[in-house]
PDB file of N, CA and C in Angstrom:
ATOM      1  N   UNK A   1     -25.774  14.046  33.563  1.00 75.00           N
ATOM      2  CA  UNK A   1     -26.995  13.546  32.928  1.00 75.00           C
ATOM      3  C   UNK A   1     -26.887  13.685  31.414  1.00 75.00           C
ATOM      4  N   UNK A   2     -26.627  15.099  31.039  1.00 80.00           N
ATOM      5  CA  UNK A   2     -26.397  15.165  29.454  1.00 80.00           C
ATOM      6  C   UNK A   2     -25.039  14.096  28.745  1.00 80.00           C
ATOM      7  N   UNK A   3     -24.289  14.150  29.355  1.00 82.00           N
ATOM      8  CA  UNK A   3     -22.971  13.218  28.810  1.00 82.00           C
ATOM      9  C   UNK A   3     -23.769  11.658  29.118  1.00 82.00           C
ATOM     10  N   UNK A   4     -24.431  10.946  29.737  1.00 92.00           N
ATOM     11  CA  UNK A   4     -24.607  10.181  29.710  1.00 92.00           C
ATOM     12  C   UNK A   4     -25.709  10.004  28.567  1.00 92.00           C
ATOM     13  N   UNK A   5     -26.745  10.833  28.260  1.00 93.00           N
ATOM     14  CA  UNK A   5     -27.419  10.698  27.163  1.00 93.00           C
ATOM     15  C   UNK A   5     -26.809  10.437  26.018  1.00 93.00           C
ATOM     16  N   UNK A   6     -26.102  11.310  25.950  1.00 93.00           N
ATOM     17  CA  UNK A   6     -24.942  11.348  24.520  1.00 93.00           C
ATOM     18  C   UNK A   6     -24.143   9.867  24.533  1.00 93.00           C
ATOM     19  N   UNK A   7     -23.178   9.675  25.454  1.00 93.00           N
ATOM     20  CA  UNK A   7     -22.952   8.358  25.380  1.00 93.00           C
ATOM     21  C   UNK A   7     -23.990   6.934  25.007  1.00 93.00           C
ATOM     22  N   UNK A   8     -24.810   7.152  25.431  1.00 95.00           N
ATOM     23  CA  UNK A   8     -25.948   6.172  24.903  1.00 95.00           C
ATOM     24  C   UNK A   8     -26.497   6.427  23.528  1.00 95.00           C
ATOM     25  N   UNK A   9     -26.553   7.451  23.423  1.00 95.00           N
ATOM     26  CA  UNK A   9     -27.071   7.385  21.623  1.00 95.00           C
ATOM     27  C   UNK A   9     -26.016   6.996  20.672  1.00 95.00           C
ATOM     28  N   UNK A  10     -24.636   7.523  21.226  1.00 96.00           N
ATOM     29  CA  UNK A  10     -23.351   6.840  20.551  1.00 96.00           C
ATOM     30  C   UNK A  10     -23.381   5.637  20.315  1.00 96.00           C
ATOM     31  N   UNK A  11     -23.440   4.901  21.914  1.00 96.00           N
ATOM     32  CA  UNK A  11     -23.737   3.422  21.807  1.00 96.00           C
ATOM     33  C   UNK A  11     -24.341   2.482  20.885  1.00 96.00           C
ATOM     34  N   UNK A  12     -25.507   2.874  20.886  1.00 96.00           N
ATOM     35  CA  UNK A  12     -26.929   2.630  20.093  1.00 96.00           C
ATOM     36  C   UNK A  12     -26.374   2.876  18.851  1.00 96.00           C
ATOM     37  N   UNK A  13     -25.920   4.123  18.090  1.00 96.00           N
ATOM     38  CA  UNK A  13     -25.975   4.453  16.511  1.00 96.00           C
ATOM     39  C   UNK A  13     -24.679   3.240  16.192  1.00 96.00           C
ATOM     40  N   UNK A  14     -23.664   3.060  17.292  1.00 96.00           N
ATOM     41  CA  UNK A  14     -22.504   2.542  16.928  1.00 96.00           C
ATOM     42  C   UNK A  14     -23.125   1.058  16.693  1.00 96.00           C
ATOM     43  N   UNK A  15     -24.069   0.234  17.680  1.00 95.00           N
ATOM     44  CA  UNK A  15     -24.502  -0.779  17.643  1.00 95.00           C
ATOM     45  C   UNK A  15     -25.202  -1.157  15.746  1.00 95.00           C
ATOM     46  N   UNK A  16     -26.003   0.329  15.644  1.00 95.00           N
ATOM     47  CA  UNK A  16     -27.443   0.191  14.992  1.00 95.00           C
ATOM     48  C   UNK A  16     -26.525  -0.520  13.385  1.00 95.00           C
ATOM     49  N   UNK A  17     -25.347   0.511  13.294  1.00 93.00           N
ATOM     50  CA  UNK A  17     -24.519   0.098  12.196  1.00 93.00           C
ATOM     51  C   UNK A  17     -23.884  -1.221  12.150  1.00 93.00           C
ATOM     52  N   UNK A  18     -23.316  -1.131  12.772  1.00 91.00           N
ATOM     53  CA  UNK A  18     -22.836  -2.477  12.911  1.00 91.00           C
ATOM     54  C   UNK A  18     -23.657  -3.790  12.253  1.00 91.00           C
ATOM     55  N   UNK A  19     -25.018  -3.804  13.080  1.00 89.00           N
ATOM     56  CA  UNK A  19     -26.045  -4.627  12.589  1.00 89.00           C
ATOM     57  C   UNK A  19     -26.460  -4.583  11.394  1.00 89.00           C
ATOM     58  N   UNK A  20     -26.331  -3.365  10.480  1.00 87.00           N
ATOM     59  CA  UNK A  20     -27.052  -3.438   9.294  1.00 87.00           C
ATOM     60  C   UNK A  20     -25.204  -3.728   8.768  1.00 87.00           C
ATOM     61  N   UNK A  21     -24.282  -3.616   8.662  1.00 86.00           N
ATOM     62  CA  UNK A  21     -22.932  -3.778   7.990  1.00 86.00           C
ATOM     63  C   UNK A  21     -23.160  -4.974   7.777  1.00 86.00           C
ATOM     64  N   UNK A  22     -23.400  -6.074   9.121  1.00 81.00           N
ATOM     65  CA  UNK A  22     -23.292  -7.477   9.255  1.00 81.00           C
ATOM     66  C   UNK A  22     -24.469  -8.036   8.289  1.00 81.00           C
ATOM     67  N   UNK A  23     -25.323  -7.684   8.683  1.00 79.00           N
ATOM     68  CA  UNK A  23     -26.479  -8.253   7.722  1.00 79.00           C
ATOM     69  C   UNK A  23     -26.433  -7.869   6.068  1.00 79.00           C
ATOM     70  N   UNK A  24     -25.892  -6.860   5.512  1.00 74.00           N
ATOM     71  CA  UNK A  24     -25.433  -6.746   4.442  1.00 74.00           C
ATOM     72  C   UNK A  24     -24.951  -7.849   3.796  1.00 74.00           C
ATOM     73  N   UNK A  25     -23.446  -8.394   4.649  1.00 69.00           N
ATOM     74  CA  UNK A  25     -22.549  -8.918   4.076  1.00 69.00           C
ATOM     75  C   UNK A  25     -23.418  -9.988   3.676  1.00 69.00           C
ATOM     76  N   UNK A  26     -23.870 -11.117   4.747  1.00 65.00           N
ATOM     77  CA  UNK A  26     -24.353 -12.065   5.018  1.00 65.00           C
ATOM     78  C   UNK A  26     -25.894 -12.133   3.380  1.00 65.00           C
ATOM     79  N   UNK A  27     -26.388 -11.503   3.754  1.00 64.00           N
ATOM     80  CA  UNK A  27     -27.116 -10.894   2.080  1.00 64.00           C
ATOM     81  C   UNK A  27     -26.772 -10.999   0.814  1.00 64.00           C
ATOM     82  N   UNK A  28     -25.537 -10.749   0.808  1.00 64.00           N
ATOM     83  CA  UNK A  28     -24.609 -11.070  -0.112  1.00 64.00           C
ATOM     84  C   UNK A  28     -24.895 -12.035  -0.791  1.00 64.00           C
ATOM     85  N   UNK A  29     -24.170 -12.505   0.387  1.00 65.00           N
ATOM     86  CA  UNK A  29     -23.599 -13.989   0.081  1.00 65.00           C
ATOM     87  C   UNK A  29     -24.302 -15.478  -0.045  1.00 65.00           C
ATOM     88  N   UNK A  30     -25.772 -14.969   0.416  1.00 65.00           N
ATOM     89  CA  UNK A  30     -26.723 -15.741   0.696  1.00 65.00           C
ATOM     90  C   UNK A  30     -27.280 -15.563  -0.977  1.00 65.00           C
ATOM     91  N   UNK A  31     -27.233 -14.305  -1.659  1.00 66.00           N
ATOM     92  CA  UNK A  31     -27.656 -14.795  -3.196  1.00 66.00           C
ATOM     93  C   UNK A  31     -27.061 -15.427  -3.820  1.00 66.00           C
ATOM     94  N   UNK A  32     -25.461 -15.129  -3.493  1.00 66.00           N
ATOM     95  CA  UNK A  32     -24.061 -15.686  -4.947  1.00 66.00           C
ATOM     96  C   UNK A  32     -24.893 -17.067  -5.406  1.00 66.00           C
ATOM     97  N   UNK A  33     -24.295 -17.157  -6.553  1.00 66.00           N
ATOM     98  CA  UNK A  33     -24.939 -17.810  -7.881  1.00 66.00           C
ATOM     99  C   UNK A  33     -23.681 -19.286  -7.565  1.00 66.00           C
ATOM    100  N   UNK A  34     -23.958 -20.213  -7.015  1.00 66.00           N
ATOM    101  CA  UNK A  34     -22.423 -21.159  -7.836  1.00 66.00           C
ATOM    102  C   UNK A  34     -22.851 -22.200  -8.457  1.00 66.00           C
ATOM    103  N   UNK A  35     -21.649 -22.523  -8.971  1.00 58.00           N
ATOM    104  CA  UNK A  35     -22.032 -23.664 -10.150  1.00 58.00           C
ATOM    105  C   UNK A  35     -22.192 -24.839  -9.447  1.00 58.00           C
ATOM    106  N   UNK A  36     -23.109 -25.457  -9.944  1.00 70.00           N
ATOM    107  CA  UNK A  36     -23.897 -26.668  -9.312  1.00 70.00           C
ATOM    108  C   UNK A  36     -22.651 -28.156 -10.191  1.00 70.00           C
ATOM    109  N   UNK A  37     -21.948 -27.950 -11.633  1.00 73.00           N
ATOM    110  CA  UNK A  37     -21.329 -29.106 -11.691  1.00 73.00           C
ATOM    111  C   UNK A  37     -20.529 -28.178 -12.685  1.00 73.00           C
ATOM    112  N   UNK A  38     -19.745 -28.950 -13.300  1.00 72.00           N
ATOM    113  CA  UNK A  38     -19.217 -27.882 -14.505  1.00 72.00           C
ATOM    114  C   UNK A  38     -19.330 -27.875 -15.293  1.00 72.00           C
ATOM    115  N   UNK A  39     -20.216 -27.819 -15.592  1.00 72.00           N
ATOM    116  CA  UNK A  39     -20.971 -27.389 -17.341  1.00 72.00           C
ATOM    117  C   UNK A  39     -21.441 -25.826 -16.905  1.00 72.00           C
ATOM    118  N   UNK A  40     -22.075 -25.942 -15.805  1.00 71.00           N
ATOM    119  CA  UNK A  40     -22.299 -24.305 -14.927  1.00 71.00           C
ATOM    120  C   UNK A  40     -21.110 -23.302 -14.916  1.00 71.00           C
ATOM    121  N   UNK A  41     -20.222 -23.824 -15.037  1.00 69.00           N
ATOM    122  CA  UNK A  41     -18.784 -22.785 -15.122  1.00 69.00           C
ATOM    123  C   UNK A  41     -18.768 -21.781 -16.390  1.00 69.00           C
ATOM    124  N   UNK A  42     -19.564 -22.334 -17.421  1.00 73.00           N
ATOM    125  CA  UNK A  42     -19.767 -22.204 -19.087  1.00 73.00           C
ATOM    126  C   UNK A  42     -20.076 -20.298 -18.541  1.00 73.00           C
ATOM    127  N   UNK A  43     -20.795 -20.359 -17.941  1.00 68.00           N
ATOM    128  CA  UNK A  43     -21.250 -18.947 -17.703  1.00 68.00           C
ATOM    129  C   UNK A  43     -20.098 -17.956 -17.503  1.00 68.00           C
ATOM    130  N   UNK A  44     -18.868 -18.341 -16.792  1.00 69.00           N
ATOM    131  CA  UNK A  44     -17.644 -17.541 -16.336  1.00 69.00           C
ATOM    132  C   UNK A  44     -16.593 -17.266 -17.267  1.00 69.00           C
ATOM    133  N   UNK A  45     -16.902 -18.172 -18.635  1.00 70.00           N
ATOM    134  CA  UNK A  45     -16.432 -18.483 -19.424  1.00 70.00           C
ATOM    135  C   UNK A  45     -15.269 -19.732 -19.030  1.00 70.00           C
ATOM    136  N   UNK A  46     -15.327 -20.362 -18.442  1.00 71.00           N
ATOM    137  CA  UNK A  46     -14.486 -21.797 -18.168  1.00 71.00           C
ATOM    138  C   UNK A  46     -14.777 -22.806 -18.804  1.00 71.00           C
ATOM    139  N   UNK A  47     -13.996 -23.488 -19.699  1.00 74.00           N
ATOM    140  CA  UNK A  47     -14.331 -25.046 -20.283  1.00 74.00           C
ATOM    141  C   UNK A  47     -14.040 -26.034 -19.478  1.00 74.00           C
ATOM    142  N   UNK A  48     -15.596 -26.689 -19.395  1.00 69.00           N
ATOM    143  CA  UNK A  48     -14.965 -27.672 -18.233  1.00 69.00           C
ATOM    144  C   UNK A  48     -14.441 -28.857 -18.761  1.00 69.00           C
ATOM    145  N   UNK A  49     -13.876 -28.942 -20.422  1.00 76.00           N
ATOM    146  CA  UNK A  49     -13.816 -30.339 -21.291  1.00 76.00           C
ATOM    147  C   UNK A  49     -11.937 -29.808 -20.833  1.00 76.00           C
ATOM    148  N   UNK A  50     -11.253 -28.650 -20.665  1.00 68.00           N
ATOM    149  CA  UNK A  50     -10.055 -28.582 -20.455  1.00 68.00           C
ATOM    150  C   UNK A  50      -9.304 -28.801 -18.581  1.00 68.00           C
ATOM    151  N   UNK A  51      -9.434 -29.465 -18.378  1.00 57.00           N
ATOM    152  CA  UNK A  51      -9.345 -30.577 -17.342  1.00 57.00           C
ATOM    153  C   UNK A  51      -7.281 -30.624 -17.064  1.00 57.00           C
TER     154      UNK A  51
END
């Protein structure tokens, strides 16, 4: 009975992380900034007249 409790909260904490790791990333990446044409590059310092 006790080992099976324990195994389940393992489960669960192993799950609980996971879910917030994934949703992190995804967070991320859902703000990044990109350049809409290239004059927007100006910010990275890129000239977009050198082609």
């Amino acid at each position: 009975m006790r080992g099976s409790i324990l195994g389940s909260l393992l489960v669960v904490g192993l799950a609980t992380y996971l879910i917030i790791r994934l949703s992190r990333k995804e967070s991320l990446k859902r703000y990044e900034r990109k350049p809409k044409n290239n004059w927007n590059a100006l910010s990275d310092g890129v000239d977009p007249t050198d082609e």
